[in-house]
CSV table of C-alpha atoms and ligand atoms in Angstrom, one decimal:
chain,number,residue,atom,x,y,z
A,1,MET,CA,0.0,0.0,0.0
A,2,LYS,CA,3.0,2.3,0.4
A,3,GLY,CA,2.9,5.3,-1.8
A,4,LYS,CA,-0.6,4.5,-3.2
A,5,ASP,CA,-3.6,6.8,-3.6
A,6,LEU,CA,-6.9,5.9,-1.9
A,7,LEU,CA,-9.5,7.6,-4.1
A,8,SER,CA,-11.9,4.6,-4.1
A,9,ILE,CA,-12.4,1.4,-2.2
A,10,SER,CA,-11.6,-0.2,-5.5
A,11,ASP,CA,-8.0,1.0,-5.0
A,12,LEU,CA,-7.8,-1.7,-2.3
A,13,SER,CA,-7.8,-5.5,-2.4
A,14,SER,CA,-9.6,-7.7,0.1
A,15,GLU,CA,-6.1,-8.4,1.6
A,16,ASP,CA,-5.5,-4.6,2.0
A,17,ILE,CA,-8.8,-4.3,3.9
A,18,ARG,CA,-7.9,-7.1,6.2
A,19,LEU,CA,-4.5,-5.6,6.8
A,20,LEU,CA,-6.0,-2.2,7.6
A,21,ILE,CA,-8.5,-3.7,10.0
A,22,SER,CA,-5.8,-5.7,11.7
A,23,ASP,CA,-3.6,-2.5,12.0
A,24,ALA,CA,-6.6,-0.6,13.3
A,25,VAL,CA,-7.1,-3.1,16.1
A,26,ASP,CA,-3.5,-2.6,17.1
A,27,MET,CA,-3.7,1.2,16.7
A,28,LYS,CA,-6.7,1.2,19.0
A,29,ALA,CA,-4.8,-0.8,21.5
A,30,GLY,CA,-2.2,2.0,21.6
A,31,GLY,CA,0.4,0.8,19.1
A,32,TRP,CA,2.9,2.6,16.8
A,33,LEU,CA,3.0,5.9,18.4
A,34,SER,CA,5.8,7.7,16.5
A,35,VAL,CA,6.0,5.9,13.1
A,36,LEU,CA,5.2,9.1,11.1
A,37,SER,CA,7.7,11.4,12.9
A,38,GLY,CA,8.5,14.3,10.6
A,39,LYS,CA,5.7,13.6,8.1
A,40,THR,CA,3.2,16.2,7.1
A,41,LEU,CA,-0.4,15.6,5.8
A,42,ALA,CA,-2.2,18.4,4.0
A,43,LEU,CA,-6.0,18.5,4.6
A,44,LEU,CA,-7.5,20.2,1.5
A,45,PHE,CA,-11.2,20.6,2.2
A,46,ASP,CA,-13.8,22.1,-0.1
A,47,LYS,CA,-16.7,21.2,2.2
A,48,PRO,CA,-17.3,21.3,5.9
A,49,SER,CA,-16.2,18.5,8.3
A,50,LEU,CA,-16.1,17.5,11.9
A,51,ARG,CA,-15.1,13.9,12.1
A,52,THR,CA,-12.8,13.6,9.0
A,53,ARG,CA,-10.8,16.7,9.8
A,54,VAL,CA,-10.4,16.1,13.5
A,55,SER,CA,-9.7,12.4,13.2
A,56,PHE,CA,-7.0,12.9,10.6
A,57,GLU,CA,-5.5,15.7,12.6
A,58,VAL,CA,-5.4,13.7,15.8
A,59,ALA,CA,-4.3,10.6,14.0
A,60,MET,CA,-1.2,12.3,12.5
A,61,ARG,CA,-0.3,13.9,15.8
A,62,GLN,CA,-0.5,10.6,17.6
A,63,LEU,CA,1.7,9.0,15.0
A,64,GLY,CA,4.3,11.8,15.5
A,65,GLY,CA,3.5,13.8,12.4
A,66,HIS,CA,1.7,17.0,11.5
A,67,THR,CA,-1.2,18.3,9.5
A,68,ILE,CA,-1.9,21.6,7.7
A,69,TYR,CA,-5.6,22.3,7.3
A,70,LEU,CA,-6.6,24.3,4.1
A,71,SER,CA,-10.1,25.6,4.1
A,72,PRO,CA,-12.1,26.3,0.9
A,73,ALA,CA,-11.6,30.0,1.3
A,74,GLU,CA,-7.8,29.7,1.7
A,75,VAL,CA,-7.0,27.7,-1.5
A,76,GLY,CA,-9.9,28.4,-3.9
A,77,LEU,CA,-9.3,25.0,-5.5
A,78,GLY,CA,-10.0,25.4,-9.2
A,79,LYS,CA,-10.9,29.0,-8.8
A,80,ARG,CA,-8.0,31.0,-7.4
A,81,GLU,CA,-5.6,28.3,-8.7
A,82,SER,CA,-6.0,25.4,-11.0
A,83,VAL,CA,-6.2,21.9,-9.5
A,84,PRO,CA,-3.0,20.7,-11.3
A,85,ASP,CA,-1.0,23.6,-10.0
A,86,VAL,CA,-2.3,23.1,-6.5
A,87,ALA,CA,-1.4,19.4,-6.7
A,88,GLN,CA,2.1,20.1,-7.9
A,89,VAL,CA,2.8,22.9,-5.4
A,90,LEU,CA,1.5,20.9,-2.4
A,91,SER,CA,3.6,17.9,-3.5
A,92,ARG,CA,6.7,19.9,-2.9
A,93,TYR,CA,5.8,20.6,0.7
A,94,VAL,CA,3.9,17.7,2.2
A,95,ASP,CA,4.1,13.9,2.3
A,96,ALA,CA,0.4,13.2,1.5
A,97,ILE,CA,-2.8,15.0,0.8
A,98,ALA,CA,-6.3,14.2,2.1
A,99,ALA,CA,-8.8,16.0,0.0
A,100,ARG,CA,-12.6,16.6,0.3
A,101,THR,CA,-14.0,17.8,-3.0
A,102,PHE,CA,-17.4,18.3,-4.5
A,103,SER,CA,-16.6,16.4,-7.7
A,104,HIS,CA,-14.8,13.1,-7.7
A,105,GLN,CA,-13.2,14.2,-11.0
A,106,THR,CA,-11.4,17.0,-9.2
A,107,LEU,CA,-9.9,14.4,-6.8
A,108,GLU,CA,-8.7,12.3,-9.8
A,109,ILE,CA,-7.1,15.4,-11.4
A,110,LEU,CA,-5.5,16.2,-8.1
A,111,ALA,CA,-4.1,12.7,-7.7
A,112,SER,CA,-2.9,12.6,-11.3
A,113,TYR,CA,-0.8,15.7,-10.9
A,114,SER,CA,0.4,15.0,-7.4
A,115,SER,CA,3.6,13.2,-6.7
A,116,VAL,CA,2.6,12.3,-3.2
A,117,PRO,CA,-0.3,10.0,-2.2
A,118,VAL,CA,-3.8,11.4,-2.3
A,119,ILE,CA,-6.5,10.2,0.1
A,120,ASN,CA,-10.2,10.7,-0.7
A,121,ALA,CA,-11.7,12.5,2.4
A,122,LEU,CA,-15.1,12.4,0.7
A,123,SER,CA,-16.2,13.2,-2.8
A,124,ASP,CA,-19.6,13.1,-4.5
A,125,LEU,CA,-18.9,9.5,-5.5
A,126,GLU,CA,-17.2,7.8,-2.6
A,127,HIS,CA,-16.2,8.1,1.1
A,128,PRO,CA,-13.6,5.3,1.4
A,129,CYS,CA,-12.2,6.3,4.9
A,130,GLN,CA,-15.8,6.1,6.2
A,131,ALA,CA,-16.3,2.6,4.8
A,132,LEU,CA,-13.0,1.4,6.3
A,133,ALA,CA,-14.1,2.7,9.7
A,134,ASP,CA,-17.5,1.0,9.2
A,135,LEU,CA,-16.0,-2.4,8.5
A,136,PHE,CA,-13.6,-2.0,11.5
A,137,THR,CA,-16.6,-1.1,13.7
A,138,ILE,CA,-18.6,-4.1,12.5
A,139,TYR,CA,-15.6,-6.4,12.9
A,140,GLU,CA,-15.1,-5.1,16.4
A,141,LYS,CA,-18.7,-5.6,17.4
A,142,LYS,CA,-19.4,-8.9,15.6
A,143,GLY,CA,-15.9,-10.5,15.6
A,144,GLU,CA,-16.2,-11.2,11.8
A,145,LEU,CA,-17.4,-9.7,8.5
A,146,ASP,CA,-17.7,-12.7,6.2
A,147,GLY,CA,-21.3,-13.9,6.0
A,148,LEU,CA,-22.9,-11.1,7.9
A,149,THR,CA,-25.7,-9.1,6.3
A,150,LEU,CA,-25.7,-5.3,6.2
A,151,ALA,CA,-28.9,-3.4,5.2
A,152,PHE,CA,-28.4,0.1,3.9
A,153,VAL,CA,-31.6,2.2,3.9
A,154,GLY,CA,-31.7,5.4,1.9
A,155,ASP,CA,-29.8,7.3,-0.7
A,156,GLY,CA,-27.4,5.4,-3.0
A,157,ASN,CA,-24.8,8.0,-2.3
A,158,ASN,CA,-21.1,8.3,-1.8
A,159,VAL,CA,-21.3,6.5,1.6
A,160,ALA,CA,-23.4,3.7,0.1
A,161,HIS,CA,-21.0,3.3,-2.9
A,162,SER,CA,-17.9,2.8,-0.7
A,163,LEU,CA,-19.7,0.6,1.7
A,164,LEU,CA,-21.1,-1.6,-1.1
A,165,LEU,CA,-17.6,-2.0,-2.6
A,166,ALA,CA,-16.0,-2.7,0.8
A,167,ALA,CA,-18.6,-5.2,1.9
A,168,SER,CA,-18.3,-7.0,-1.4
A,169,LEU,CA,-14.6,-7.3,-1.0
A,170,ALA,CA,-14.9,-8.5,2.6
A,171,GLY,CA,-17.6,-11.1,1.9
A,172,MET,CA,-20.3,-9.3,3.7
A,173,ASN,CA,-23.8,-9.5,2.2
A,174,PHE,CA,-25.1,-6.0,1.2
A,175,ARG,CA,-28.8,-5.2,0.8
A,176,ILE,CA,-29.8,-1.7,-0.1
A,177,ALA,CA,-33.3,-0.1,-0.1
A,178,SER,CA,-33.5,3.1,-2.1
A,179,PRO,CA,-36.3,4.9,-4.0
A,180,SER,CA,-36.4,4.6,-7.7
A,181,GLY,CA,-34.0,7.2,-9.2
A,182,TYR,CA,-31.8,7.2,-6.0
A,183,ARG,CA,-30.2,3.8,-6.4
A,184,VAL,CA,-26.4,3.2,-6.4
A,185,GLN,CA,-24.7,3.8,-9.7
A,186,ASP,CA,-24.7,0.9,-12.1
A,187,ARG,CA,-20.9,1.1,-12.6
A,188,ILE,CA,-20.3,0.7,-8.8
A,189,LEU,CA,-22.9,-2.1,-8.6
A,190,HIS,CA,-21.3,-4.1,-11.4
A,191,LEU,CA,-17.8,-3.7,-9.8
A,192,ALA,CA,-19.2,-4.9,-6.5
A,193,GLN,CA,-20.9,-7.9,-8.2
A,194,GLU,CA,-17.5,-8.8,-9.7
A,195,TYR,CA,-15.9,-8.7,-6.2
A,196,ALA,CA,-18.8,-10.7,-4.9
A,197,VAL,CA,-18.0,-13.6,-7.3
A,198,ASP,CA,-14.7,-14.1,-5.4
A,199,SER,CA,-15.8,-13.2,-1.9
A,200,GLY,CA,-19.2,-15.0,-1.9
A,201,ALA,CA,-21.0,-11.8,-0.8
A,202,GLU,CA,-24.7,-11.5,-1.8
A,203,ILE,CA,-25.9,-8.2,-3.2
A,204,PHE,CA,-29.6,-7.3,-3.2
A,205,CYS,CA,-31.2,-4.0,-4.3
A,206,THR,CA,-34.8,-3.2,-3.6
A,207,GLU,CA,-37.2,-0.2,-3.1
A,208,GLU,CA,-38.6,-1.8,0.1
A,209,PRO,CA,-36.8,-1.0,3.4
A,210,ARG,CA,-38.5,-3.8,5.3
A,211,LEU,CA,-37.2,-6.4,2.8
A,212,ALA,CA,-33.7,-5.1,3.2
A,213,VAL,CA,-33.7,-4.9,7.0
A,214,SER,CA,-35.4,-8.2,7.7
A,215,GLU,CA,-33.0,-10.4,9.8
A,216,ALA,CA,-30.0,-8.1,9.0
A,217,ASP,CA,-27.0,-8.1,11.3
A,218,VAL,CA,-26.2,-4.4,10.6
A,219,VAL,CA,-28.6,-1.6,9.7
A,220,TYR,CA,-27.0,1.5,8.1
A,221,THR,CA,-28.4,4.8,7.0
A,222,ASP,CA,-27.1,8.2,5.9
A,223,VAL,CA,-28.6,11.6,5.3
A,224,TRP,CA,-31.1,12.0,2.5
A,225,THR,CA,-29.5,15.2,1.3
A,226,SER,CA,-25.7,15.2,1.0
A,227,MET,CA,-23.4,18.2,0.9
A,228,GLY,CA,-23.8,19.9,-2.4
A,229,GLN,CA,-27.4,18.8,-2.8
A,230,GLU,CA,-29.0,21.4,-0.5
A,231,ALA,CA,-31.3,22.8,-3.3
A,232,GLU,CA,-33.0,19.4,-3.5
A,233,ALA,CA,-33.6,19.0,0.3
A,234,GLU,CA,-37.3,19.6,0.3
A,235,GLN,CA,-38.0,17.3,-2.7
A,236,ARG,CA,-35.7,14.6,-1.1
A,237,ARG,CA,-37.6,14.8,2.2
A,238,GLN,CA,-40.8,13.8,0.4
A,239,ILE,CA,-39.2,11.1,-1.8
A,240,PHE,CA,-37.4,9.5,1.2
A,241,ALA,CA,-40.3,9.9,3.7
A,242,ASN,CA,-40.8,6.1,3.9
A,243,TYR,CA,-37.1,5.4,4.3
A,244,GLN,CA,-36.7,6.5,7.9
A,245,VAL,CA,-34.9,4.1,10.3
A,246,ASN,CA,-37.2,4.0,13.3
A,247,SER,CA,-37.8,1.5,16.1
A,248,GLU,CA,-40.4,-0.3,14.1
A,249,LEU,CA,-38.1,-0.8,11.1
A,250,LEU,CA,-35.2,-1.7,13.3
A,251,SER,CA,-37.3,-4.4,15.1
A,252,LEU,CA,-37.3,-6.4,11.8
A,253,ALA,CA,-33.5,-6.8,12.0
A,254,ARG,CA,-31.9,-9.5,14.1
A,255,GLU,CA,-32.2,-9.2,17.9
A,256,ASP,CA,-28.5,-8.5,18.2
A,257,ALA,CA,-28.4,-6.1,15.2
A,258,ILE,CA,-26.4,-2.9,15.4
A,259,LEU,CA,-27.2,0.5,13.9
A,260,LEU,CA,-24.6,2.6,12.1
A,261,HIS,CA,-24.7,6.1,10.6
A,262,PRO,CA,-21.6,8.0,9.4
A,263,LEU,CA,-22.9,11.3,11.0
A,264,PRO,CA,-23.8,14.1,10.8
A,265,ALA,CA,-27.4,12.9,11.3
A,266,HIS,CA,-30.6,14.7,10.7
A,267,HIS,CA,-32.7,13.5,13.7
A,268,GLY,CA,-36.3,13.1,12.7
A,269,GLU,CA,-35.5,12.6,9.0
A,270,GLU,CA,-33.4,9.5,8.0
A,271,VAL,CA,-33.3,8.5,11.7
A,272,ALA,CA,-36.2,8.8,14.2
A,273,GLU,CA,-35.6,11.1,17.1
A,274,GLY,CA,-33.6,9.3,19.8
A,275,ILE,CA,-32.8,6.2,17.8
A,276,LEU,CA,-29.1,7.0,17.6
A,277,ASP,CA,-29.0,7.0,21.4
A,278,SER,CA,-30.7,3.6,21.6
A,279,PRO,CA,-28.9,0.5,22.7
A,280,LYS,CA,-28.5,-0.9,19.2
A,281,SER,CA,-26.7,2.3,18.0
A,282,VAL,CA,-22.9,2.2,17.8
A,283,VAL,CA,-22.5,5.5,16.0
A,284,PHE,CA,-20.1,7.1,18.5
A,285,ASP,CA,-17.8,4.1,18.5
A,286,GLN,CA,-18.0,4.2,14.7
A,287,ALA,CA,-17.0,7.9,14.7
A,288,GLU,CA,-14.1,7.2,17.1
A,289,ASN,CA,-13.0,4.4,14.8
A,290,ARG,CA,-12.4,6.8,12.0
A,291,MET,CA,-9.3,7.9,13.8
A,292,HIS,CA,-7.9,4.4,14.5
A,293,VAL,CA,-8.5,3.2,10.9
A,294,GLN,CA,-7.0,6.4,9.4
A,295,LYS,CA,-3.9,5.9,11.6
A,296,ALA,CA,-3.6,2.5,10.1
A,297,LEU,CA,-4.1,3.9,6.6
A,298,LEU,CA,-1.6,6.7,7.0
A,299,ALA,CA,1.0,4.4,8.5
A,300,GLU,CA,0.6,1.9,5.6
A,301,ILE,CA,0.5,4.6,2.9
A,302,LEU,CA,3.4,6.6,4.3
A,303,GLY,CA,5.4,3.4,5.0
A,304,GLY,CA,5.5,3.5,8.8
A,305,LEU,CA,4.6,-0.1,9.8
A,306,GLU,CA,6.2,-3.4,10.3
A,307,ILE,CA,4.2,-6.6,10.4
A,308,PRO,CA,1.4,-6.2,13.0
A,309,LEU,CA,1.5,-8.5,16.1
A,310,ALA,CA,-2.1,-9.4,16.3
A,311,GLY,CA,-5.6,-8.8,15.0
A,312,TYR,CA,-7.8,-9.5,12.0
A,313,ARG,CA,-6.1,-11.5,9.1
B,401,CP,N1,-18.7,11.1,8.6
B,401,CP,C1,-18.0,12.2,8.2
B,401,CP,O1,-17.3,12.2,7.2
B,401,CP,O2,-18.2,13.3,9.0
B,401,CP,P1,-17.7,14.8,8.6
B,401,CP,O3,-18.4,15.3,7.4
B,401,CP,O4,-18.0,15.6,9.9
B,401,CP,O5,-16.2,14.7,8.4
B,402,NVA,N1,-23.5,11.6,2.3
B,402,NVA,C1,-23.0,12.6,3.2
B,402,NVA,C2,-22.0,12.0,4.1
B,402,NVA,C3,-21.4,13.0,5.0
B,402,NVA,C4,-20.3,12.4,5.9
B,402,NVA,C5,-22.5,13.8,2.4
B,402,NVA,O1,-21.9,13.6,1.4
B,402,NVA,O2,-22.8,14.9,2.8
């Protein structure tokens, strides 16, 4: 993984995912404190963030490195300065770039002109760091991934895309219930279906949330309106009205099912008021795990790790 970009989950193999989860287990147990001493990560963000920014900043600091946060106003990516020029200049200063962009294409241009690794910190197409933290959280709670069933209820968005690809690589069954017109992209679905041939994962797309959630081990949802789609918010509230995860829907999942959400949540929309504070919800562990899995990712990409001692293989 050393020196590689992470723009999409498809940049990883199933072995890479296993290694990152194994490393994250060790990171969470307090390992590898100074392996990135002297390294600098640029955080180039075109959209707001709480978890991604803070977890990357703390992760780098705990590994002995540094970050430089660049807000939309500071850089003017593609406005004040072209994306290729920003990539080439930043590459002269820092060891890696984590970028949050509106368009995935911007991220691809950034990576193609950058001589240092570029990590997708969320684009309109994917959110791979989130999916890695999600798999780590599920592994931590369930002790396995292979053969479990995850039900995603809602928009076939960036979070759904990365999770679908990651689940398919890891052998976890993936069911998704989305309204017509809001399904995952065909290209991502076909790629996931190819992975599933090897991993044995089953993929099922439906418009009916109850079908997806029935007897699931993991229930997952995300906002109906993602960043950049604010003008569609009212229309989306109507279209997704029957896709709320509430206690009635959750009761169809397995007794020991867990509930995940990448956050930020819109309480009373995609999740009923209070449901993220209910016993099945693991969303704050999930948010914490962003940091542990990103420490693993940074250490692998920047070449800071030896063979881990223990964990998930
Ligand atoms: N889940 C997530 O990426 O959160 P932020 O937008 O706050 O970074
Ligand atoms: N789908 C959401 C995820 C936020 C972490 C968005 O893109 O806004």
